[in-house]
Coordinates of C-alpha atoms in Angstrom, one line a residue:
X146 CA 101.4 100.6 187.7
X147 CA 105.2 100.5 187.5
X148 CA 106.9 100.2 184.1
X149 CA 108.2 96.8 183.1
X150 CA 111.8 96.7 181.7
X151 CA 111.8 95.1 178.3
X152 CA 114.4 92.5 177.2
X153 CA 115.7 93.1 173.7
X154 CA 116.6 89.5 173.2
X155 CA 114.9 87.4 170.6
X156 CA 112.2 85.0 171.9
X157 CA 114.2 82.1 170.3
X158 CA 117.2 83.1 172.4
X159 CA 115.2 83.2 175.6
X160 CA 113.6 79.8 174.9
X161 CA 116.8 78.0 174.0
X162 CA 118.7 79.5 176.9
X163 CA 116.3 79.2 179.8
X164 CA 113.6 76.5 179.0
X165 CA 116.0 73.5 179.4
X166 CA 117.3 74.9 182.7
X167 CA 113.9 75.5 184.3
X168 CA 112.0 72.4 183.1
X169 CA 111.5 69.5 185.5
X170 CA 112.1 67.1 182.6
X171 CA 113.1 67.7 179.0
X172 CA 109.5 67.6 177.7
X173 CA 107.2 70.3 176.5
X174 CA 103.5 70.5 175.7
X175 CA 102.1 72.4 172.8
X176 CA 98.7 74.1 172.6
X177 CA 97.0 73.6 169.3
X178 CA 93.9 75.6 170.3
X179 CA 95.5 78.9 170.8
X180 CA 96.7 78.5 174.4
X181 CA 93.5 77.4 176.0
X182 CA 94.8 73.9 176.8
X183 CA 98.0 71.9 176.8
X184 CA 96.9 68.2 176.2
X185 CA 99.2 65.4 177.0
X186 CA 98.9 64.0 173.5
X187 CA 100.7 67.1 172.2
X188 CA 103.7 66.5 174.4
X189 CA 107.1 66.5 172.7
X190 CA 110.8 66.4 173.6
X191 CA 112.1 69.7 174.6
X192 CA 114.4 71.1 171.9
X193 CA 116.3 74.4 171.6
X194 CA 114.1 75.4 168.6
X195 CA 111.3 77.8 169.5
X196 CA 107.9 76.1 169.0
X197 CA 105.4 77.8 166.7
X198 CA 102.5 77.2 169.1
X199 CA 102.2 78.3 172.8
X200 CA 104.4 75.9 174.7
X201 CA 104.6 74.9 178.3
X202 CA 107.4 72.9 179.9
X203 CA 106.8 70.1 182.4
X204 CA 107.3 71.2 186.0
X205 CA 108.0 67.8 187.6
X206 CA 110.3 65.0 186.5
X207 CA 109.6 61.3 186.3
X208 CA 111.0 61.0 189.8
X209 CA 108.3 63.4 191.1
X210 CA 110.6 66.3 191.9
X211 CA 111.0 69.7 190.4
X212 CA 114.1 71.8 189.6
X213 CA 112.4 75.2 190.0
X214 CA 109.4 76.7 191.6
X215 CA 107.0 78.4 189.1
X216 CA 104.9 81.2 190.3
X217 CA 102.2 82.3 187.9
X218 CA 100.5 85.6 188.8
X219 CA 97.3 85.8 186.6
X220 CA 96.0 89.2 185.6
X221 CA 92.5 87.7 184.9
X222 CA 91.9 87.1 188.6
X223 CA 92.1 90.7 189.9
X224 CA 93.7 92.9 187.3
X225 CA 97.1 94.0 186.3
X226 CA 97.6 96.4 189.3
X227 CA 97.0 93.6 191.8
X228 CA 99.4 91.4 189.9
X229 CA 102.1 94.2 190.2
X230 CA 101.5 94.5 194.0
X231 CA 101.7 90.7 194.5
X232 CA 104.9 90.4 192.5
X233 CA 106.6 93.2 194.4
X234 CA 105.6 91.6 197.7
X235 CA 106.8 88.2 196.6
X236 CA 110.1 89.6 195.4
X237 CA 110.6 91.3 198.8
X238 CA 110.0 87.9 200.5
X239 CA 112.5 86.2 198.3
X240 CA 115.0 88.9 198.8
X241 CA 114.7 88.7 202.6
X242 CA 115.8 85.0 202.6
X243 CA 118.6 85.5 200.1
X244 CA 116.7 84.1 197.1
X245 CA 117.2 84.8 193.5
X246 CA 114.6 84.7 190.8
X247 CA 113.9 85.1 187.1
X248 CA 110.9 87.3 186.1
X249 CA 109.0 87.5 182.8
X250 CA 105.7 89.0 181.7
X251 CA 102.9 88.1 179.3
X252 CA 101.3 90.3 176.7
X253 CA 98.1 90.3 178.8
X254 CA 99.8 91.7 181.9
X255 CA 100.4 88.4 183.8
X256 CA 103.8 87.8 185.4
X257 CA 105.9 84.7 186.1
X258 CA 108.5 84.3 188.8
X259 CA 110.9 81.3 188.5
X260 CA 113.0 80.2 191.5
X261 CA 115.7 77.8 190.3
X262 CA 116.8 75.3 193.0
X263 CA 120.2 73.8 193.4
X264 CA 118.7 70.7 195.0
X265 CA 115.4 69.3 193.5
X266 CA 112.5 69.2 195.9
X267 CA 109.6 66.7 196.0
X268 CA 106.1 67.2 194.7
X269 CA 104.7 67.5 198.2
X270 CA 107.3 70.1 199.3
X271 CA 106.7 72.2 196.2
X272 CA 103.0 72.0 196.5
X273 CA 103.0 73.0 200.2
X274 CA 105.2 76.0 199.4
X275 CA 103.1 77.3 196.5
X276 CA 99.8 76.7 198.3
X277 CA 101.2 78.6 201.3
X278 CA 102.1 81.5 199.0
X279 CA 98.6 81.3 197.6
X280 CA 97.2 82.2 201.0
X281 CA 99.2 85.5 200.8
X282 CA 98.9 86.4 197.1
X283 CA 95.4 86.7 195.6
X284 CA 96.5 86.5 192.0
X285 CA 98.8 83.5 192.3
X286 CA 97.6 80.5 190.3
X287 CA 98.5 77.4 192.4
X288 CA 97.3 74.7 190.0
X289 CA 100.6 74.1 188.1
X290 CA 102.1 72.8 191.3
X291 CA 99.1 70.9 192.4
X292 CA 99.2 68.3 189.6
X293 CA 102.2 66.0 189.3
X294 CA 101.3 64.6 186.0
X295 CA 100.0 67.6 184.1
X296 CA 101.7 70.6 185.8
X297 CA 103.3 72.7 183.2
X298 CA 103.9 76.4 182.5
X299 CA 105.2 78.7 179.7
X300 CA 108.8 79.9 180.1
X301 CA 110.5 83.0 178.6
X302 CA 110.2 83.1 174.8
X303 CA 107.2 80.9 174.5
X304 CA 104.5 82.2 172.1
X305 CA 101.4 83.6 173.9
X306 CA 97.8 82.9 173.0
X307 CA 97.1 86.6 172.4
X308 CA 100.1 87.1 170.2
X309 CA 103.6 88.0 171.1
X310 CA 105.7 86.0 173.5
X311 CA 106.7 85.6 177.2
X312 CA 109.4 88.3 177.5
X313 CA 112.0 88.8 180.3
X314 CA 111.6 91.7 182.7
X315 CA 115.4 91.6 183.1
X316 CA 118.4 91.0 180.8
X317 CA 119.0 87.5 179.5
X318 CA 122.6 87.5 180.9
X319 CA 121.2 88.1 184.4
X320 CA 118.4 85.5 184.0
X321 CA 120.9 82.9 182.7
X322 CA 123.2 83.6 185.7
X323 CA 120.3 82.9 188.1
X324 CA 119.4 79.7 186.2
X325 CA 123.0 78.5 186.4
X326 CA 123.9 79.6 189.9
X327 CA 120.7 78.3 191.5
X328 CA 119.3 78.9 195.0
X329 CA 121.0 76.8 197.6
X330 CA 119.4 74.4 200.0
X331 CA 119.9 77.0 202.8
X332 CA 117.7 79.5 200.8
X333 CA 115.0 76.8 200.5
X334 CA 115.1 76.1 204.3
X335 CA 114.9 79.8 205.1
X336 CA 111.9 80.2 202.7
X337 CA 110.0 77.3 204.1
X338 CA 110.8 78.4 207.7
X339 CA 109.4 81.9 206.8
X340 CA 106.2 80.3 205.5
X341 CA 105.9 77.6 208.2
X342 CA 102.6 78.9 209.5
X343 CA 101.1 79.3 206.0
X344 CA 102.2 75.8 205.1
X345 CA 100.5 74.4 208.2
X346 CA 97.4 76.4 207.3
X347 CA 97.4 75.0 203.8
X348 CA 97.8 71.4 205.1
X349 CA 94.9 72.0 207.5
X350 CA 92.7 73.3 204.7
X351 CA 93.4 70.1 202.7
X352 CA 92.4 68.1 205.7
X353 CA 89.1 69.9 205.9
X354 CA 88.5 69.4 202.2
X355 CA 89.4 65.7 202.2
X356 CA 86.6 63.4 200.9
X357 CA 87.4 59.8 202.1
X358 CA 84.4 58.3 200.4
X359 CA 85.6 59.6 197.0
X360 CA 89.2 58.5 197.6
X361 CA 88.4 55.1 199.0
X362 CA 85.5 53.9 197.0
X363 CA 85.9 50.5 195.6
X364 CA 87.5 50.7 192.2
X365 CA 86.3 48.9 189.0
X366 CA 87.6 45.4 188.6
X367 CA 89.1 46.4 185.3
X368 CA 91.8 48.6 186.9
X369 CA 92.7 46.0 189.5
X370 CA 92.9 43.3 186.8
X371 CA 95.1 45.5 184.7
X372 CA 97.3 47.1 187.4
X373 CA 96.9 44.5 190.1
X374 CA 96.7 47.1 192.9
X375 CA 93.7 48.8 194.5
X376 CA 92.4 52.0 192.9
X377 CA 93.2 54.1 196.0
X378 CA 96.8 53.0 196.1
X379 CA 97.2 53.4 192.4
X380 CA 96.0 57.0 192.7
X381 CA 98.6 57.8 195.3
X382 CA 101.4 56.1 193.4
X383 CA 100.5 58.1 190.3
X384 CA 99.5 61.5 191.6
X385 CA 101.3 61.8 195.0
X386 CA 98.0 62.9 196.5
X387 CA 96.7 61.1 199.6
X388 CA 94.0 61.4 202.2
X389 CA 95.7 63.5 204.9
X390 CA 93.4 62.3 207.7
X391 CA 94.6 58.7 206.9
X392 CA 98.3 59.3 206.3
X393 CA 100.1 61.9 208.3
X394 CA 103.2 62.1 206.1
X395 CA 104.7 61.1 202.8
X396 CA 106.5 58.3 204.6
X397 CA 103.2 56.7 205.8
X398 CA 101.6 57.1 202.3
X399 CA 104.5 55.5 200.5
X400 CA 104.5 52.6 203.0
X401 CA 100.8 52.1 202.3
X402 CA 101.4 52.0 198.5
X403 CA 104.2 49.5 199.0
X404 CA 102.0 47.3 201.2
X405 CA 99.3 47.4 198.6
X406 CA 101.7 46.4 195.9
X407 CA 102.9 43.4 198.0
X408 CA 99.4 42.3 198.7
X409 CA 98.4 42.6 195.1
X410 CA 101.2 40.2 194.1
X411 CA 103.5 42.7 192.4
X412 CA 107.3 42.1 192.4
X413 CA 109.8 44.6 193.6
X414 CA 111.2 44.9 190.1
X415 CA 107.8 45.8 188.8
X416 CA 107.5 48.6 191.3
X417 CA 111.0 49.9 190.5
X418 CA 110.2 49.8 186.7
X419 CA 107.1 51.9 187.2
X420 CA 109.0 54.4 189.2
X421 CA 111.9 54.7 186.7
X422 CA 109.6 54.9 183.7
X423 CA 107.5 57.7 185.2
X424 CA 104.4 55.6 185.6
X425 CA 104.3 56.1 189.3
X426 CA 105.9 59.6 189.8
X427 CA 103.9 60.1 193.0
X428 CA 105.6 57.2 194.7
X429 CA 109.0 58.2 193.3
X430 CA 108.5 61.7 194.8
X431 CA 108.1 60.2 198.3
X432 CA 111.7 58.9 198.1
X433 CA 113.1 62.3 197.0
X434 CA 114.1 63.1 200.6
X435 CA 116.9 60.5 200.3
X436 CA 120.1 61.1 198.3
X437 CA 119.9 59.3 194.9
X438 CA 122.4 56.6 196.0
X439 CA 120.2 55.7 199.0
X440 CA 116.8 55.5 197.3
X441 CA 117.0 51.9 196.2
X442 CA 118.0 50.8 199.7
X443 CA 115.1 52.7 201.2
X444 CA 112.7 51.1 198.8
X445 CA 114.1 47.6 199.6
X446 CA 113.7 48.3 203.3
X447 CA 110.1 49.4 202.8
X448 CA 109.5 46.3 200.7
X449 CA 110.8 44.0 203.5
X450 CA 108.6 45.8 206.1
X451 CA 105.6 45.5 203.8
X452 CA 106.2 41.8 203.3
X453 CA 106.2 41.2 207.0
X454 CA 103.1 43.3 207.5
X455 CA 101.1 41.5 204.8
X456 CA 102.2 38.1 206.0
X457 CA 101.1 38.9 209.6
X458 CA 97.7 40.0 208.4
X459 CA 97.3 37.0 206.2
X460 CA 98.3 34.6 209.0
X461 CA 95.5 35.9 211.2
X462 CA 92.5 33.6 210.5
X463 CA 90.0 35.7 212.5
X464 CA 91.6 39.1 212.2
X465 CA 90.8 41.8 209.9
X466 CA 93.1 42.2 207.0
X467 CA 93.8 45.9 206.5
X468 CA 95.4 45.4 203.1
X469 CA 93.1 45.2 200.2
X470 CA 94.1 42.2 198.1
X471 CA 93.6 42.7 194.4
X472 CA 93.4 40.0 191.7
X473 CA 96.8 39.1 190.4
X474 CA 95.9 37.8 187.0
X475 CA 97.3 39.8 184.1
X476 CA 95.4 41.5 181.4
X477 CA 93.9 39.1 178.8
X478 CA 95.2 39.2 175.3
X479 CA 93.1 39.3 172.2
X480 CA 93.1 35.5 171.9
X481 CA 91.2 35.4 175.2
X482 CA 87.5 34.8 175.3
X483 CA 84.9 37.5 175.8
X484 CA 82.5 35.6 177.9
X485 CA 84.7 34.0 180.6
X486 CA 84.4 30.2 180.8
X487 CA 81.5 30.1 178.4
X488 CA 83.5 31.6 175.5
X489 CA 83.0 30.0 172.1
X490 CA 86.3 28.2 171.1
X491 CA 87.5 29.7 167.8
X492 CA 87.4 26.6 165.7
X493 CA 84.9 27.6 162.9
X494 CA 87.4 28.1 160.0
X495 CA 84.6 29.0 157.6
X496 CA 83.4 31.9 159.8
X497 CA 87.0 33.2 160.2
X498 CA 87.4 33.0 156.4
X499 CA 84.3 35.0 155.9
X500 CA 85.3 37.6 158.5
X501 CA 88.7 38.0 156.7
X502 CA 86.9 38.5 153.5
X503 CA 84.7 41.1 155.2
X504 CA 87.8 42.9 156.4
X505 CA 88.9 43.1 152.7
X506 CA 85.5 44.7 151.9
X507 CA 86.0 47.1 154.7
X508 CA 89.4 48.1 153.2
X509 CA 87.8 48.7 149.8
X510 CA 85.0 51.0 151.0
X511 CA 86.2 52.6 154.2
X512 CA 87.7 55.6 152.2
X513 CA 84.2 56.9 151.8
X514 CA 84.4 57.7 155.6
X515 CA 86.5 60.9 155.5
X516 CA 84.9 63.2 158.0
X517 CA 85.2 63.1 161.8
X518 CA 82.0 61.1 161.9
X519 CA 83.4 58.8 159.2
X520 CA 86.5 58.1 161.2
X521 CA 84.4 57.1 164.2
X522 CA 82.3 54.8 162.0
X523 CA 85.5 53.1 160.7
X524 CA 86.4 52.4 164.3
X525 CA 83.0 51.0 165.2
X526 CA 83.3 48.6 162.2
X527 CA 86.7 47.5 163.5
X528 CA 85.2 46.8 166.9
X529 CA 82.5 44.7 165.2
X530 CA 85.2 42.8 163.2
X531 CA 87.3 42.1 166.4
X532 CA 84.2 40.9 168.2
X533 CA 83.3 38.6 165.3
X534 CA 86.8 37.1 165.4
X535 CA 86.6 36.5 169.1
X536 CA 83.2 34.9 169.0
X537 CA 84.1 33.0 165.8
X538 CA 80.8 34.2 164.1
X539 CA 79.7 36.8 161.7
X540 CA 76.6 37.2 163.9
X541 CA 77.4 39.7 166.7
X542 CA 75.2 40.1 169.8
X543 CA 76.9 43.0 171.5
X544 CA 75.0 46.1 172.7
X545 CA 76.0 49.7 172.4
X546 CA 77.7 49.8 175.8
X547 CA 80.0 46.9 175.0
X548 CA 81.0 48.5 171.7
X549 CA 81.4 51.9 173.5
X550 CA 84.1 50.3 175.7
X551 CA 85.8 49.0 172.7
X552 CA 85.8 52.3 170.8
X553 CA 86.2 54.8 173.6
X554 CA 82.9 56.5 172.7
X555 CA 79.7 57.1 174.6
X556 CA 77.1 54.4 174.1
X557 CA 74.6 56.9 172.7
X558 CA 77.3 57.9 170.1
X559 CA 77.8 54.2 169.2
X560 CA 74.1 53.8 168.7
X561 CA 74.0 56.8 166.4
X562 CA 76.8 55.3 164.3
X563 CA 75.3 51.9 164.1
X564 CA 72.0 53.3 162.8
X565 CA 74.0 55.2 160.2
X566 CA 76.0 52.2 159.1
X567 CA 73.0 49.9 158.7
X568 CA 71.0 52.5 156.8
X569 CA 73.7 52.8 154.0
X570 CA 73.0 51.8 150.5
X571 CA 75.6 49.0 150.6
X572 CA 76.0 48.3 154.3
X573 CA 78.8 46.3 155.8
X574 CA 76.6 45.4 158.8
X575 CA 72.8 44.7 159.0
X576 CA 70.5 44.5 162.0
X577 CA 69.0 41.0 162.3
X578 CA 67.1 41.4 165.6
X579 CA 66.7 44.2 168.1
X580 CA 67.7 43.4 171.7
X581 CA 65.2 41.6 173.9
X582 CA 65.4 41.3 177.6
X583 CA 69.0 41.1 178.7
X584 CA 70.3 40.4 175.2
X585 CA 71.9 42.9 173.0
X586 CA 71.1 43.7 169.4
X587 CA 72.0 41.0 166.9
X588 CA 74.0 42.2 163.9
X589 CA 75.4 40.4 161.0
X590 CA 78.5 41.3 159.0
X591 CA 77.8 41.4 155.3
X592 CA 79.9 41.9 152.2
X593 CA 78.3 44.5 149.8
X594 CA 77.3 43.2 146.4
X595 CA 79.4 45.9 144.7
X596 CA 82.6 44.6 146.3
X597 CA 82.1 40.8 145.9
X598 CA 84.3 40.4 142.8
X599 CA 87.1 42.6 144.2
X600 CA 87.1 40.9 147.5
X601 CA 87.6 37.5 146.0
X602 CA 90.7 38.8 144.2
X603 CA 92.3 40.3 147.3
X604 CA 94.5 38.2 149.5
X605 CA 93.5 38.0 153.2
X606 CA 95.4 40.5 155.3
X607 CA 97.6 39.1 158.0
X608 CA 97.5 40.3 161.6
X609 CA 94.7 41.1 164.0
X610 CA 91.9 43.6 163.6
X611 CA 91.9 46.0 166.6
X612 CA 89.2 48.3 168.0
X613 CA 90.5 51.4 169.7
X614 CA 93.4 50.4 171.9
X615 CA 93.4 52.4 175.1
X616 CA 96.4 54.5 174.4
X617 CA 94.7 56.0 171.4
X618 CA 91.9 57.4 173.6
X619 CA 94.5 60.0 174.4
X620 CA 96.3 60.2 171.1
X621 CA 93.2 60.2 168.9
X622 CA 91.7 58.3 166.0
X623 CA 94.0 59.6 163.3
X624 CA 97.0 58.3 165.3
X625 CA 95.3 54.9 165.7
X626 CA 94.7 54.5 162.0
X627 CA 98.3 55.6 161.1
X628 CA 99.8 53.2 163.7
X629 CA 97.6 50.4 162.3
X630 CA 98.9 51.2 158.8
X631 CA 102.6 51.1 159.9
X632 CA 102.0 48.0 162.1
X633 CA 100.5 46.0 159.2
X634 CA 103.0 47.1 156.6
X635 CA 106.0 44.7 156.0
X636 CA 108.1 47.6 154.8
X637 CA 108.5 51.2 156.0
X638 CA 106.1 53.7 154.5
X639 CA 106.6 57.2 153.2
X640 CA 104.3 60.0 154.3
X641 CA 102.4 59.8 151.1
X642 CA 102.0 56.1 151.3
X643 CA 100.6 56.6 154.9
X644 CA 98.1 59.1 153.4
X645 CA 97.0 56.6 150.7
X646 CA 96.8 53.7 153.1
X647 CA 94.8 55.4 155.8
X648 CA 92.7 57.6 153.7
X649 CA 93.5 60.6 155.9
X650 CA 94.4 64.1 154.7
X651 CA 98.1 64.9 154.4
X652 CA 97.8 67.3 157.3
X653 CA 96.1 64.8 159.6
X654 CA 98.5 62.0 158.7
X655 CA 101.5 64.3 159.2
X656 CA 100.3 65.5 162.6
X657 CA 99.6 61.9 163.6
X658 CA 103.1 60.7 162.6
X659 CA 104.7 63.6 164.5
X660 CA 102.6 62.6 167.6
X661 CA 103.6 58.9 167.3
X662 CA 107.3 59.9 166.9
X663 CA 107.1 62.2 170.0
X664 CA 106.0 59.2 172.1
X665 CA 108.5 56.8 170.5
X666 CA 105.7 54.8 168.8
X667 CA 107.0 55.4 165.3
X668 CA 110.4 56.3 163.9
X669 CA 111.6 57.5 160.5
X670 CA 114.6 56.1 158.7
X671 CA 114.1 55.1 155.1
X672 CA 110.4 55.5 155.8
X673 CA 108.0 55.4 158.7
X674 CA 107.8 52.3 160.8
X675 CA 106.6 51.3 164.3
X676 CA 108.9 51.1 167.3
X677 CA 108.1 47.6 168.5
X678 CA 110.0 48.1 171.8
X679 CA 107.5 50.7 173.0
X680 CA 104.6 49.1 174.9
X681 CA 101.2 50.5 174.1
X682 CA 99.9 49.2 177.5
X683 CA 102.7 50.9 179.4
X684 CA 102.1 54.2 177.6
X685 CA 98.3 53.9 178.2
X686 CA 99.1 53.4 181.9
X687 CA 101.3 56.5 181.8
X688 CA 98.5 58.5 180.3
X689 CA 96.1 57.3 182.9
X690 CA 93.5 56.1 180.3
X691 CA 93.1 52.7 181.9
X692 CA 91.4 54.5 184.8
X693 CA 89.0 56.1 182.3
X694 CA 88.3 52.7 180.7
X695 CA 87.7 51.1 184.0
X696 CA 85.3 53.8 185.1
X697 CA 83.3 53.4 181.9
X698 CA 83.0 49.7 182.5
X699 CA 82.0 50.3 186.1
X700 CA 79.3 52.7 185.0
X701 CA 77.9 50.3 182.5
X702 CA 77.9 47.5 185.1
X703 CA 75.7 49.6 187.4
X704 CA 73.4 50.4 184.5
X705 CA 73.1 46.7 183.6
X706 CA 72.3 45.9 187.2
X707 CA 69.6 48.6 187.2
X708 CA 68.1 47.2 184.0
X709 CA 68.0 43.7 185.3
X710 CA 66.4 44.9 188.5
X711 CA 63.7 46.8 186.5
X712 CA 63.2 43.8 184.3
X713 CA 62.7 41.4 187.2
X714 CA 60.1 43.7 188.8
X715 CA 58.2 44.0 185.5
X716 CA 58.8 40.5 184.1
X717 CA 55.2 39.4 184.7
X718 CA 53.7 42.2 182.7
X719 CA 56.6 43.0 180.3
X720 CA 58.3 39.7 179.4
X721 CA 60.6 41.3 176.9
X722 CA 60.9 45.1 176.4
X723 CA 59.1 47.9 178.1
X724 CA 56.7 49.9 176.1
X725 CA 57.2 53.7 175.7
X726 CA 54.4 54.5 178.1
X727 CA 55.7 52.3 180.9
X728 CA 57.4 53.7 184.0
X729 CA 60.9 53.2 182.8
X730 CA 63.9 55.7 182.9
X731 CA 64.1 56.1 179.1
X732 CA 66.2 59.2 179.5
X733 CA 69.0 57.0 181.0
X734 CA 68.8 54.1 178.6
X735 CA 68.4 54.1 174.9
X736 CA 67.6 50.4 175.1
X737 CA 68.3 47.3 177.1
X738 CA 72.0 46.9 177.8
X739 CA 73.6 43.5 177.0
X740 CA 75.0 40.9 179.3
X741 CA 78.2 40.7 177.4
X742 CA 81.1 43.1 177.6
X743 CA 84.1 43.9 175.6
X744 CA 86.1 44.7 178.7
X745 CA 88.9 42.5 177.3
X746 CA 89.4 45.0 174.6
X747 CA 90.2 47.8 177.0
X748 CA 93.0 45.9 178.6
X749 CA 94.3 43.7 175.8
X750 CA 98.0 43.3 175.2
X751 CA 99.5 45.4 172.5
X752 CA 99.9 42.4 170.4

């Protein structure tokens, strides 16, 4: 194994000098678990200061393009010697086309090569190149360039999970010169020409691995109601990945997305907004082939073509419409009903007064829930409170699956927490009747005797009670409680006031505040307060959590249909519930699912 020249520069110098020049956008993800993962919720603005945790910069920008190619040669695949051989061969290839690169190494023997580009290239072009190189180099990890939303990599100076840092295998002055005088478009053309056969082979392999059934399966109604575009087109717009045996090029794929958006009733301005905000980086990457000044005109041209295409298909009374038309209704707000046209109109003032008093009782006793299980139970109680307000009744007939959608948990976990809550000495909720048939369990909100006097003295709290809003499936429960405290406070709060209000530990509250600030959900001036201009729904769409919510709803719909089918076939002998000895898939169902859902909670407006 050849020796590696060691840079004497400090890691902080390496980071501040090179990370901003290599990153696809000025964002970085931190690993709080020692370098095993880099979750989206720990993403921050990229600053010159060296992070204290392993940190990976984002490879692709909001426009779906990258400013550099990141080659990660992993020693865990075939050992350090093989990494050395692959790196030398890759460097010979780059040298042959006139390319320049930056090289660093990890404490565990891995190597990174960075190829800065004078002209940014699209996601598809970068992925094709890296996958082509992957056919030549065994130790090359292709995954960073295969994911438009989550592709990230450590750069020189970053802390390493095994201790130490990513260190340069060259001088900082030389690396900085490469980063500033980047590889020209001619070098990129020469490199892709040299790898033309490998690129064609990589594309052919993707064609063989394509799974049309998985890509084109009907999406849950929740996604379409929220995003107003089919699930397949939404996936292409977000990820830039498409079925290669359906679309032969990026141009065809982007036209398909635009046609889907037109058919779904979206406006051109809505599509432009999603592209500029980074919600649809995949679609934005398809326009990277045009100079920046021509991209708007290209989008408008595609939009006009899509309008004509959709109109022709809609005007054919007997023809088959090839464009999937999605519902165009927007997501319901919290004021909407839970049960469609049969919703109970919220007119019972007495019930709402009781529910607000119950919320005061919850404020008084929820600090006894301090553990991770306790935080989950606090969220289940909030989901019950929101359901009570929506149905205008302290009596709540929602099953575990409906509450699971509202809280972002599994239905078995919700059942566990409900059993724990109703078995407490002074419960806030009691079980009135177990579910029968297609009905869910019937619960009643109750105010503990020990809090009655204090509840009467407390004023009712203004504002809505929220279950887990979708964005906090990604950001976590502590962030949800901290945001709730800031949202409901008429004045900015100090960090200690946030700790007292939420009942969280100082560490958990501080981390949550930093996370909210990183995503522009909270800001600090005289104290902490929410940034009202930041949309929770837009951020949830950016994180992709609406897809997860819709998938959960879709799964529960299938399970409800299975339950009703089983019940209809056994209705003569089992009019209500099956007995344990009956032929029923008890391993799949803890009890009969309910008819009612809290799907509205998953896609409610930020409010």
